[in-house]
Amino acid sequence: MTTSEGMTMTDDQTTGTWRERYRRDLLGVFGSPQLCLERGHGCVVVDSDGKEYLDLLGGIAVNALGYAHPAWVEAVSHQAATLAHVSNFFTTGPQLDLAEKLLALAKAPQGSAVFLSNSGAEANEAAVKICLARDPGGRIIALEHAFHGRTLGALSVTHKIAYRQPFGPSAVDVTFVPAEDPDSLAAELDKGDVAGVFVEPVQGEAGVVPLSVAYLQRVRELTASHDVLMVVDEVQCGMGRTGHWFAHHGAHITPDIMTLAKALGGGFPIGATMTFGPDVSGILSAGQHGTTFGGNPLACAAAYSVINTIESEDLLAHVRQIGTLLSSTLRQCHPRITEVRGSGALLGVQFDSEIAADLVVAARDAGFIVNAANPSTLRLAPPYILTTEQAQSFVDALPGLIDAVTV
Ligand SMILES: *Cc1c(COP(=O)(O)O)cnc(C)c1O
């Protein structure tokens, strides 16, 4: 391998601080990492200096069971020692078990089906292809401030212009409409040529903005009456995150497609695209889509253990309890907090000014990992096993952190 100086890479070039090594060896798309993390247990991660942090972000809504949960470690270790990957020429017990479990949790009607992949973007990519296979050349409607991923198809339905440029023109013909405005959706649907409508029941990257029950129900009615597929992206808000298995269940609707990832594998990469009912499940035929790694028994065993543990430890009830505690106490803990949105283990703390980035740094120095979903919103997406004491410790610390960044 040759460096930019034309020198051959040798062992002495693997030395340097982790910052130097990262800057030299990793593509710069994530900017500079905040910490070099070494290990984790429960809701706590430890960095390379041995400093501990209470993780209220959970790998961006991924580590539902925290770090190194014994059930997850046992499931992954056992499956790794048994059968890790086989290709999709074959199926395996863990794959069949996971698909069956997901269909049951989703209350999917007869004839529903699951496609397993490796990420949220891939899950949405498959959803876009299903819409277009049903309605070739059709448009997709997505919501303003939507985030659906970074691959070209998923990127097309992502709203933020900074993410989409300079990669256009979009791979898919997409029209964005404002959320909570059924009239603009209806007007677009009336124009025709629409293959699918994508919504996140809770818009996570937008700053944790839940869509109202009334709006979700209206989207379902309008898509059904226009014979257009409704896709719910529950990559971030699904798998128990809101204290319910799936956020759209609160609206008592059945979408045509649901996409999952993040918490599904509890830290093992996996995504899922679920098609509801035989008509939608029959759109793609053999050979029209695929993946090498997707649905491998290792990932499926990891995901199954996450679901199993959420059930056996009654974590949905715990998530609802933690969410209620956090949102009610955070709302009152400082006058600069104007609103707390979301529920369960997905909350957006809204401030009256753009202090979120400074707060992330101050919180980290104080031993808490949180994230700025936008300049004035902190996002919390903690592991479902967060204790009430751990939640309270953040609530107790936050007023002082806010004061420190606003003087
Ligand atoms: C994170 C996210 C994605 C993309 O998932 P990746 O695994 O990063 O590809 C898609 N949709 C939503 C709602 C997300 O939060």
XYZ file of C-alpha atoms and ligand atoms in Angstrom:
422
model
C 0.000 0.000 0.000
C 1.269 3.460 -0.852
C 0.770 6.648 1.135
C 0.263 10.092 -0.357
C 4.013 10.649 -0.008
C 4.604 7.593 -2.174
C 6.068 5.648 0.724
C 5.192 2.079 1.442
C 3.111 1.689 4.604
C 5.186 0.079 7.309
C 4.591 -0.878 10.888
C 5.858 2.402 12.298
C 2.986 4.167 10.514
C 0.476 2.369 12.717
C 1.739 4.428 15.664
C 0.377 7.790 16.751
C -2.550 8.898 18.874
C -5.935 7.489 17.979
C -6.884 10.925 16.620
C -3.867 10.971 14.306
C -4.445 7.418 13.180
C -8.139 8.095 12.513
C -7.438 11.262 10.552
C -4.838 9.451 8.476
C -6.603 6.144 7.850
C -10.384 6.662 7.887
C -12.436 8.443 5.246
C -13.401 11.832 6.647
C -17.191 11.599 6.213
C -17.907 11.538 9.952
C -15.623 14.439 10.840
C -13.451 13.959 13.889
C -14.643 11.302 16.379
C -15.361 12.578 19.890
C -13.833 9.669 21.790
C -12.137 6.359 21.259
C -14.352 3.876 23.102
C -12.958 0.674 24.487
C -15.682 -1.318 26.215
C -19.161 -1.109 27.641
C -21.408 -2.737 30.217
C -25.064 -2.000 30.809
C -25.693 1.649 29.874
C -22.079 2.679 30.504
C -19.240 2.967 27.975
C -15.569 3.414 28.846
C -13.125 5.365 26.677
C -9.448 4.689 25.996
C -8.466 6.835 29.003
C -10.645 4.720 31.294
C -13.282 7.479 31.698
C -16.871 6.235 32.064
C -19.935 7.727 30.377
C -23.628 7.091 30.886
C -24.797 6.512 27.317
C -28.144 8.198 26.672
C -27.771 7.820 22.910
C -27.143 4.064 22.684
C -25.191 4.074 19.422
C -27.963 6.253 17.896
C -30.991 4.240 18.986
C -29.290 0.893 18.361
C -28.137 -0.617 21.667
C -31.556 -1.482 23.059
C -30.039 -3.882 25.585
C -27.081 -1.613 26.332
C -23.599 -3.056 26.082
C -22.547 -6.696 26.500
C -25.964 -7.849 27.712
C -25.437 -11.486 28.792
C -28.386 -12.831 26.748
C -27.198 -11.071 23.591
C -23.566 -12.112 24.116
C -24.649 -15.706 24.678
C -26.875 -15.749 21.568
C -24.218 -14.193 19.315
C -21.379 -16.336 20.691
C -23.376 -19.525 20.415
C -24.499 -18.774 16.866
C -20.974 -17.705 15.799
C -19.681 -21.042 17.049
C -22.480 -22.895 15.233
C -23.220 -21.252 11.852
C -22.574 -17.605 11.000
C -23.202 -17.200 7.290
C -24.571 -19.465 4.573
C -25.767 -17.257 1.624
C -29.371 -16.985 0.529
C -29.181 -20.205 -1.473
C -30.074 -21.672 1.913
C -32.234 -20.829 4.884
C -31.569 -21.455 8.575
C -33.530 -21.914 11.777
C -32.612 -18.470 13.175
C -33.825 -16.801 9.960
C -37.169 -18.624 10.019
C -37.595 -17.942 13.742
C -36.889 -14.217 13.373
C -39.230 -13.745 10.405
C -42.060 -15.512 12.220
C -41.462 -13.461 15.369
C -41.396 -10.131 13.514
C -44.638 -10.930 11.692
C -46.314 -11.779 15.002
C -45.051 -8.625 16.761
C -46.144 -6.466 13.824
C -49.644 -8.018 13.918
C -49.137 -8.630 10.216
C -52.107 -10.135 8.350
C -51.939 -13.519 6.592
C -49.701 -13.440 3.537
C -47.277 -10.875 4.964
C -43.523 -11.415 4.553
C -40.068 -10.231 5.608
C -36.964 -9.330 3.597
C -33.820 -9.202 5.731
C -30.879 -6.919 4.980
C -28.073 -5.193 6.891
C -29.085 -1.589 7.571
C -31.861 0.969 7.588
C -30.860 2.401 4.241
C -30.994 -1.058 2.683
C -34.387 -1.730 4.233
C -35.697 1.486 2.661
C -33.934 0.757 -0.617
C -35.962 -2.468 -0.852
C -39.148 -0.542 -0.003
C -38.470 1.956 -2.819
C -37.913 -0.921 -5.246
C -41.176 -2.597 -4.224
C -43.081 0.648 -4.865
C -41.423 1.106 -8.251
C -41.856 -2.546 -9.246
C -45.588 -2.186 -8.656
C -45.782 1.144 -10.437
C -42.821 1.517 -12.839
C -41.835 5.135 -13.430
C -44.001 6.337 -10.533
C -43.121 9.099 -8.105
C -42.511 8.667 -4.399
C -43.892 11.178 -1.913
C -41.865 11.794 1.230
C -42.182 14.339 4.023
C -40.198 17.492 4.586
C -37.428 16.855 7.156
C -37.589 13.115 6.468
C -34.496 10.962 6.899
C -34.458 7.545 5.250
C -30.752 6.812 4.737
C -27.707 7.565 2.595
C -27.680 5.093 -0.304
C -28.932 6.597 -3.556
C -32.521 5.321 -3.393
C -32.930 5.995 0.326
C -31.161 9.325 -0.144
C -33.699 10.335 -2.787
C -36.477 10.248 -0.176
C -34.313 12.038 2.417
C -35.219 15.714 2.585
C -32.072 17.537 3.705
C -30.524 19.196 0.672
C -27.020 19.109 2.198
C -27.187 15.300 2.198
C -28.550 15.052 -1.350
C -26.119 17.462 -3.038
C -24.043 16.969 -5.131
C -25.393 13.476 -5.740
C -28.385 14.413 -7.858
C -30.348 14.201 -9.960
C -32.181 11.931 -7.571
C -32.223 8.237 -8.482
C -35.961 8.293 -7.856
C -38.563 10.926 -8.751
C -39.542 12.294 -5.340
C -41.938 15.005 -4.209
C -41.713 16.321 -0.643
C -44.790 17.548 1.188
C -45.031 19.150 4.635
C -45.855 16.796 7.508
C -49.239 17.166 9.247
C -50.742 18.737 6.131
C -53.079 16.140 4.603
C -54.324 18.620 1.995
C -50.928 18.915 0.309
C -50.577 15.140 0.339
C -54.049 14.766 -1.170
C -53.237 17.370 -3.838
C -50.074 15.486 -4.853
C -51.871 12.147 -4.896
C -54.616 13.642 -7.073
C -52.008 14.568 -9.703
C -51.391 10.844 -10.238
C -48.243 8.780 -10.978
C -47.509 8.182 -7.287
C -46.031 4.769 -6.413
C -45.582 5.179 -2.674
C -45.718 7.498 0.331
C -42.930 7.273 2.924
C -43.430 8.448 6.516
C -41.521 8.077 9.775
C -44.150 7.804 12.542
C -41.582 9.647 14.675
C -39.216 11.794 12.627
C -36.020 11.055 14.516
C -33.309 12.950 12.672
C -35.645 15.946 12.344
C -35.389 16.340 16.130
C -37.793 13.661 17.390
C -41.054 14.912 15.898
C -43.905 12.412 16.289
C -46.575 12.457 13.608
C -50.067 12.757 15.051
C -52.407 9.774 15.123
C -54.886 11.753 13.018
C -52.271 12.464 10.347
C -51.066 8.839 10.157
C -54.670 7.694 9.813
C -55.306 10.260 7.078
C -52.168 9.149 5.195
C -53.484 5.579 5.382
C -56.912 6.602 4.067
C -55.516 8.755 1.269
C -52.965 6.188 0.088
C -55.600 3.440 0.155
C -58.148 5.485 -1.782
C -55.506 6.386 -4.400
C -54.205 2.797 -4.578
C -50.714 3.918 -3.504
C -48.422 2.017 -1.117
C -47.883 3.456 2.370
C -44.397 2.829 3.751
C -43.698 3.425 7.439
C -40.008 3.812 8.227
C -39.642 2.544 11.798
C -35.876 2.154 11.546
C -35.461 4.494 14.527
C -38.835 4.481 16.283
C -39.653 0.770 15.971
C -38.648 -2.341 17.928
C -39.991 -1.105 21.253
C -38.272 2.277 21.197
C -41.451 4.213 22.051
C -42.541 1.661 24.658
C -44.655 -0.118 22.045
C -43.316 -2.602 19.530
C -44.060 -0.262 16.634
C -44.917 3.433 16.730
C -47.617 3.186 14.058
C -49.606 0.772 16.242
C -50.732 3.818 18.224
C -52.661 4.941 15.132
C -54.277 1.493 14.663
C -53.338 1.366 11.006
C -51.833 -1.374 8.862
C -49.278 0.057 6.434
C -48.297 -1.726 3.217
C -44.601 -1.799 4.077
C -42.606 -1.256 7.264
C -38.833 -0.892 7.464
C -36.715 -1.714 10.530
C -33.047 -1.644 11.568
C -31.193 0.145 14.412
C -32.477 -1.498 17.646
C -33.486 -4.669 15.766
C -30.032 -6.236 16.138
C -29.114 -4.585 19.442
C -25.710 -3.698 17.937
C -25.456 -6.379 15.295
C -26.073 -4.926 11.799
C -29.458 -6.005 10.442
C -32.356 -4.395 8.608
C -35.804 -5.671 7.675
C -38.447 -4.739 5.124
C -41.875 -6.129 5.953
C -44.615 -6.391 3.341
C -48.164 -6.551 4.676
C -50.637 -8.866 2.967
C -50.276 -11.149 -0.052
C -50.595 -8.457 -2.735
C -47.645 -6.379 -1.512
C -45.662 -9.520 -0.624
C -46.088 -10.767 -4.197
C -44.767 -7.670 -5.974
C -41.087 -8.661 -6.164
C -40.459 -12.008 -7.793
C -37.415 -14.282 -7.556
C -34.313 -12.497 -8.807
C -35.675 -8.934 -8.564
C -33.855 -8.118 -5.335
C -31.209 -9.708 -3.158
C -28.309 -9.436 -0.729
C -25.308 -11.578 0.179
C -25.217 -11.011 3.930
C -28.856 -10.170 4.646
C -30.683 -12.666 6.833
C -27.577 -14.579 7.874
C -28.076 -16.736 10.981
C -25.664 -14.705 13.114
C -27.573 -11.448 12.611
C -30.905 -13.234 12.991
C -29.852 -14.874 16.264
C -28.740 -11.472 17.582
C -32.084 -9.896 16.658
C -34.066 -12.786 18.077
C -32.237 -12.454 21.396
C -33.051 -8.722 21.503
C -36.760 -9.429 21.022
C -36.714 -12.312 23.450
C -35.001 -10.223 26.135
C -37.380 -7.278 25.666
C -40.205 -9.760 26.293
C -38.659 -11.730 29.145
C -37.494 -8.625 31.045
C -40.764 -6.771 30.344
C -38.773 -3.894 28.880
C -41.639 -2.263 26.970
C -43.327 -1.366 30.250
C -39.985 -0.190 31.616
C -39.364 1.974 28.521
C -42.763 3.632 28.961
C -41.992 4.297 32.627
C -38.532 5.745 31.909
C -39.955 7.884 29.101
C -42.653 9.322 31.338
C -40.151 10.051 34.088
C -37.657 11.701 31.738
C -40.131 13.798 29.791
C -42.034 15.068 32.812
C -38.910 15.951 34.821
C -36.891 17.364 31.909
C -39.759 19.629 30.903
C -39.600 21.318 34.305
C -35.873 21.221 34.983
C -34.844 24.505 33.309
C -36.614 27.561 31.821
C -34.612 27.306 28.586
C -36.302 23.975 27.838
C -39.411 24.836 25.857
C -40.671 21.359 24.991
C -39.875 17.658 25.322
C -41.113 15.639 22.348
C -41.445 11.917 21.807
C -42.045 9.068 24.194
C -40.366 6.060 25.747
C -36.685 5.836 24.895
C -36.805 8.396 22.071
C -37.010 11.974 23.288
C -36.181 15.372 21.823
C -35.404 18.115 24.329
C -36.139 21.458 22.692
C -34.284 24.607 23.825
C -35.119 28.241 23.236
C -31.794 28.787 21.417
C -29.065 26.965 19.527
C -27.152 25.508 22.450
C -27.410 21.813 21.623
C -23.883 21.379 20.191
C -22.288 23.081 23.210
C -24.456 20.988 25.508
C -23.250 17.775 23.880
C -19.659 18.743 24.743
C -20.505 19.877 28.282
C -22.515 16.712 28.905
C -19.681 14.551 27.628
C -17.199 16.259 29.934
C -19.642 15.572 32.772
C -19.891 11.891 31.770
C -23.087 11.758 29.666
C -23.407 10.875 25.982
C -26.245 12.669 24.185
C -26.612 14.065 20.674
C -27.743 17.263 18.965
C -30.440 16.218 16.480
C -30.442 19.838 15.333
C -28.894 23.068 16.698
C -31.611 23.558 19.306
C -32.636 19.950 20.102
C -30.924 17.299 22.189
C -31.862 13.738 21.311
C -31.999 10.982 23.911
C -32.246 7.388 22.665
C -30.966 5.400 25.642
C -30.835 1.622 26.051
C -34.167 0.171 27.200
C -32.449 -1.070 30.366
C -31.682 2.470 31.607
C -32.500 2.526 35.322
C -34.603 5.256 36.933
C -31.513 6.241 38.982
C -29.457 6.643 35.809
C -32.234 8.668 34.164
C -32.515 10.844 37.273
C -28.745 11.453 37.353
C -28.983 13.115 33.938
C -32.027 15.166 34.929
C -30.111 16.342 38.022
C -27.027 17.299 35.988
C -28.733 19.023 33.049
C -29.675 22.397 34.639
C -26.036 23.005 35.611
C -24.864 22.067 32.112
C -27.397 24.430 30.519
C -26.264 27.274 32.789
C -22.626 26.544 31.974
C -23.145 26.841 28.207
C -25.397 29.898 28.324
C -23.353 32.288 30.501
C -30.922 5.708 10.850
C -32.111 5.764 9.960
C -32.069 5.257 8.652
C -30.809 4.748 8.018
O -30.302 3.620 8.654
P -28.786 3.163 8.384
O -28.678 1.869 9.139
O -27.907 4.240 8.886
O -28.643 2.968 6.915
C -33.245 5.256 7.919
N -34.389 5.750 8.429
C -34.460 6.252 9.676
C -35.760 6.753 10.195
C -33.322 6.302 10.479
O -33.379 6.838 11.699
